[in-house]
mmCIF file of C-alpha atoms in Angstrom:
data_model
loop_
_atom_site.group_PDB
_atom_site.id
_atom_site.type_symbol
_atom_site.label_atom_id
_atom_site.label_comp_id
_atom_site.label_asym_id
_atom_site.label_seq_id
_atom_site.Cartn_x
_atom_site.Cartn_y
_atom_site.Cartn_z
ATOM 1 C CA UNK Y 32 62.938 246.356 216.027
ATOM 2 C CA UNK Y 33 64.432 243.702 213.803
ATOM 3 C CA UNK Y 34 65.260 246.014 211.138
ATOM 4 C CA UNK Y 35 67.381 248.092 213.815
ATOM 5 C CA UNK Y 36 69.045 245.246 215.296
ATOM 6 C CA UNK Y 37 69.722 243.787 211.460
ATOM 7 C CA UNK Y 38 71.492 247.864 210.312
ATOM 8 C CA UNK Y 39 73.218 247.509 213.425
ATOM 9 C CA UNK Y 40 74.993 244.265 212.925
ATOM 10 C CA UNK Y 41 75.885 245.541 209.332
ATOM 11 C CA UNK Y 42 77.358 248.557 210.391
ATOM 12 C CA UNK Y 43 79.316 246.519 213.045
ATOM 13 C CA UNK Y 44 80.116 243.930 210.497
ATOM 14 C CA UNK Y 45 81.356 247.082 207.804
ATOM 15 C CA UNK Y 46 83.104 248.632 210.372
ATOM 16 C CA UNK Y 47 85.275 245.148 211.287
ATOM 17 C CA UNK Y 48 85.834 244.531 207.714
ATOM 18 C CA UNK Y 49 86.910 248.431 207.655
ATOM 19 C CA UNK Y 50 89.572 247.775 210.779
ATOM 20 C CA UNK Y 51 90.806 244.260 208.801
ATOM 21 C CA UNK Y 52 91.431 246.079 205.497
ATOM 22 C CA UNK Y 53 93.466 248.958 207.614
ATOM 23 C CA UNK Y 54 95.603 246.213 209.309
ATOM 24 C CA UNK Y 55 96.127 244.272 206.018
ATOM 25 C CA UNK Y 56 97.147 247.420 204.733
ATOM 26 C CA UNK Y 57 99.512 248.619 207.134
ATOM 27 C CA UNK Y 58 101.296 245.169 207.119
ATOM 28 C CA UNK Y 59 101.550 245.204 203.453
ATOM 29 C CA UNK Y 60 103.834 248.471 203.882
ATOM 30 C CA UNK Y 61 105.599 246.752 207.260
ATOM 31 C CA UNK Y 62 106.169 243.772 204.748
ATOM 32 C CA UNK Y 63 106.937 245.897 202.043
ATOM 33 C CA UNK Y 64 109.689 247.954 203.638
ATOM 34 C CA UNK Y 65 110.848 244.769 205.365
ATOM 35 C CA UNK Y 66 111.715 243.521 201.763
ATOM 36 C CA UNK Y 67 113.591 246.098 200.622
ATOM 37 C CA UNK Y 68 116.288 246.484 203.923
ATOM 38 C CA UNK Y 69 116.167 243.321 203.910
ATOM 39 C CA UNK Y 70 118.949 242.373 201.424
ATOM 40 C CA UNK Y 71 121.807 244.688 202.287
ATOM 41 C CA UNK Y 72 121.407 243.437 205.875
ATOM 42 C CA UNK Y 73 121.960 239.926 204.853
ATOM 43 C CA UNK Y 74 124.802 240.919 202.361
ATOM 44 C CA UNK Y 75 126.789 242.386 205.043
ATOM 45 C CA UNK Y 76 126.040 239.433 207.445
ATOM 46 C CA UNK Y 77 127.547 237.493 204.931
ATOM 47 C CA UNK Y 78 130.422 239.238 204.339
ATOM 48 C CA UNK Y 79 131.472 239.843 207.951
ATOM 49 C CA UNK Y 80 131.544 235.628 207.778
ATOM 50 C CA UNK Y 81 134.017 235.938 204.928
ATOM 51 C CA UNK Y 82 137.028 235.895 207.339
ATOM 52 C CA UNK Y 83 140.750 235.748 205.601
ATOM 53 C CA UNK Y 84 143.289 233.890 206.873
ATOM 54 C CA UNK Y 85 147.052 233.112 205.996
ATOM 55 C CA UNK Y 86 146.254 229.371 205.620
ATOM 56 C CA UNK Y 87 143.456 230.153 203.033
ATOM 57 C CA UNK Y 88 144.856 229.152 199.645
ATOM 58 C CA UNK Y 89 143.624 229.561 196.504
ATOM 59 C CA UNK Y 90 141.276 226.786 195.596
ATOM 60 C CA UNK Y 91 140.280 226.085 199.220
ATOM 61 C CA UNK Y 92 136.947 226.924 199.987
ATOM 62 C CA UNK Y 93 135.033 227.620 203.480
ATOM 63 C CA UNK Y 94 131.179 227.272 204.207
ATOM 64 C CA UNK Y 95 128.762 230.259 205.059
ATOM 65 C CA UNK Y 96 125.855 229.758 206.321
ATOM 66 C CA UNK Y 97 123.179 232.243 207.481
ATOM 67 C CA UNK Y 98 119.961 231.724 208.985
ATOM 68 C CA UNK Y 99 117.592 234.799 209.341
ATOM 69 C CA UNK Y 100 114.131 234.436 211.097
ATOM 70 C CA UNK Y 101 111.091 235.849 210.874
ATOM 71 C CA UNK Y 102 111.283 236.657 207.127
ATOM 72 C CA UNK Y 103 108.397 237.530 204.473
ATOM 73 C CA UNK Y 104 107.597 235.607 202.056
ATOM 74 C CA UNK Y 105 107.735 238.391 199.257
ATOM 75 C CA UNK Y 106 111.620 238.294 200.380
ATOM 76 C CA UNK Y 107 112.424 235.017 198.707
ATOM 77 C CA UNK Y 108 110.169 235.792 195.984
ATOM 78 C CA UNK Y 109 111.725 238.554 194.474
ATOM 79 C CA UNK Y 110 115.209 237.809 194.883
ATOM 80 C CA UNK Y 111 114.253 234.384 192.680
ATOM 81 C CA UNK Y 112 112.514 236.686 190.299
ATOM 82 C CA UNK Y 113 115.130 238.927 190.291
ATOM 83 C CA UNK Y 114 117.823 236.303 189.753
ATOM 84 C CA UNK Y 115 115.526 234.465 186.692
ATOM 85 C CA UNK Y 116 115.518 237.828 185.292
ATOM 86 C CA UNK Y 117 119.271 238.249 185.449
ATOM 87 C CA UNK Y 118 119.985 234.638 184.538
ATOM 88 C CA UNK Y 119 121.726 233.963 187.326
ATOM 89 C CA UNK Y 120 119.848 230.974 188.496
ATOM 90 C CA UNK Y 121 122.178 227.904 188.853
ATOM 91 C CA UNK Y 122 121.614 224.597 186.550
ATOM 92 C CA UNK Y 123 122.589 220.682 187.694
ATOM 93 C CA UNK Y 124 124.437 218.035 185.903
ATOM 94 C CA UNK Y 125 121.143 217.940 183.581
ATOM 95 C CA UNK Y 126 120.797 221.361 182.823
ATOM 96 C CA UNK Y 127 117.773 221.836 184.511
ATOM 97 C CA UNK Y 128 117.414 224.743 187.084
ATOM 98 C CA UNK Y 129 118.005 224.649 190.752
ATOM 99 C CA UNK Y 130 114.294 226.176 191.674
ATOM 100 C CA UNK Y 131 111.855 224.167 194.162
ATOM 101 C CA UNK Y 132 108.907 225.656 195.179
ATOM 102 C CA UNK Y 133 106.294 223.240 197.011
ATOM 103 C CA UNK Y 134 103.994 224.285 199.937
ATOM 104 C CA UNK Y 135 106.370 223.805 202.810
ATOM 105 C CA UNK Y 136 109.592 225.245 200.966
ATOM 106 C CA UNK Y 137 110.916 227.334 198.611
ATOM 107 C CA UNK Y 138 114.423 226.142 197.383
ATOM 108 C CA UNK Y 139 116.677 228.001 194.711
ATOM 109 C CA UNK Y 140 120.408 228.298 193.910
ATOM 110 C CA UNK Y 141 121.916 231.700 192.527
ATOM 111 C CA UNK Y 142 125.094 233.201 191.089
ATOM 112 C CA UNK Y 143 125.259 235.880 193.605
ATOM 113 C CA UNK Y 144 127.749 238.200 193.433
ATOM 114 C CA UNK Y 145 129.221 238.739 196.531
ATOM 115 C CA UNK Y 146 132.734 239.397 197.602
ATOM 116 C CA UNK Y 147 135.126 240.966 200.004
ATOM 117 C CA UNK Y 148 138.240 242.472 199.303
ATOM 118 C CA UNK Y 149 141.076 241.600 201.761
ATOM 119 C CA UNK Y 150 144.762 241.493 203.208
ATOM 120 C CA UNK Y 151 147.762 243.807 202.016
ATOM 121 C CA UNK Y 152 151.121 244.282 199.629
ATOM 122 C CA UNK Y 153 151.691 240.424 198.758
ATOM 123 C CA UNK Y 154 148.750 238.806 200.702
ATOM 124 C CA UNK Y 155 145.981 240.721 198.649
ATOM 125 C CA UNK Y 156 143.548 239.389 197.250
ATOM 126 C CA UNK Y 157 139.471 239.051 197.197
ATOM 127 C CA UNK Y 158 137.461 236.543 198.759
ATOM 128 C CA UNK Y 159 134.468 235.977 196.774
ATOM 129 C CA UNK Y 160 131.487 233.655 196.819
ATOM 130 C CA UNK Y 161 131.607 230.415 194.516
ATOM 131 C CA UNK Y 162 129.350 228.338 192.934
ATOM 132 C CA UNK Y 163 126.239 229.951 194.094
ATOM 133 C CA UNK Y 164 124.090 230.675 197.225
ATOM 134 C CA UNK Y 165 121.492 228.232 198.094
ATOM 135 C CA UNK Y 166 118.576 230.161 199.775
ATOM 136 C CA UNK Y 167 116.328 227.606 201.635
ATOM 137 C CA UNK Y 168 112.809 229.336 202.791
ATOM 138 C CA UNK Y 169 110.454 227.535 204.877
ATOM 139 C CA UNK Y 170 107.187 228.851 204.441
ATOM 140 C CA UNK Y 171 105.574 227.866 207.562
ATOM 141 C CA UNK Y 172 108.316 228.524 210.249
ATOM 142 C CA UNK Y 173 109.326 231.551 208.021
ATOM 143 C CA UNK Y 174 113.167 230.760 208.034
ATOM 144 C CA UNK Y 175 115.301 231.678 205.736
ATOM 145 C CA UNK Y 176 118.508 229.819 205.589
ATOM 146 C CA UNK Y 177 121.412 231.212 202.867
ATOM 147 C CA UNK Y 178 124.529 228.798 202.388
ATOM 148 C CA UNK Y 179 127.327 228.450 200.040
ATOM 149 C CA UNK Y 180 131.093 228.402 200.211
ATOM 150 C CA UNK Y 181 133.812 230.951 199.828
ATOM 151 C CA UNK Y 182 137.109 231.504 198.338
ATOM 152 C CA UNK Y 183 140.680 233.316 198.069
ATOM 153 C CA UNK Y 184 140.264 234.911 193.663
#
């Protein structure tokens, strides 16, 4: 009797473990496809802040700021990966690069090349994204925050 009750708590136990690495699975793909819409959602949402107007002059800058919930971690991740890779990372004063990562926060600033062209005949011009986008992610609220400022080129 022992012996039955012992196979049937391991085949209980198998099956559980079975279930868990299903779900883990599946949310690895959710995550996964997450990731990659992820970006050109955001890119748009910042462009559609990048508003022109006839008192923008050249040299004036305006803030953006972004906050998207709910975000993976992987997100973040890559894009800092991506933008090491690139060499787009932004430095300080002391040359040193703009990257925290600690275990409430991950903290980087990018060249990121974002723009938006706008107006017509003598008013045209581009409105694009200067000095860098600072992408705050808090890893335990999973909040990603995206600021920077924006110009008339």
């Amino acid at each position: 009797l022992e012996i039955l009750k012992a196979e049937k708590g391991t085949a209980t136990l198998a099956n559980v473990v079975t279930k868990l690495a299903i779900a883990a699975k599946a949310r690895s793909a959710e995550n996964k496809a997450r990731v990659e819409t992820l970006w050109p959602s955001i890119e748009k949402q910042l462009q559609s802040q990048m508003a022109f107007s006839k008192n923008l002059k050249r040299g004036c800058q305006k803030q953006l700021k972004l906050e998207v919930p709910m975000v993976p971690i992987e997100a973040p991740q890559l894009w800092l990966k991506k933008y090491e890779d690139a060499g787009r990372i932004m430095v300080n004063a002391k040359d040193k690069k703009m990257v925290t990562d600690s275990i409430s926060q991950l903290k980087f600033t990018a060249d990121v090349p974002i723009g938006k062209g706008c107006g017509w005949g003598w008013t045209a011009g581009s409105l694009i994204v200067e000095n860098g986008l600072t992408f705050t992610y808090c890893k335990h609220t999973r909040l990603l925050t995206i600021t920077g400022k924006y110009g008339l080129c």
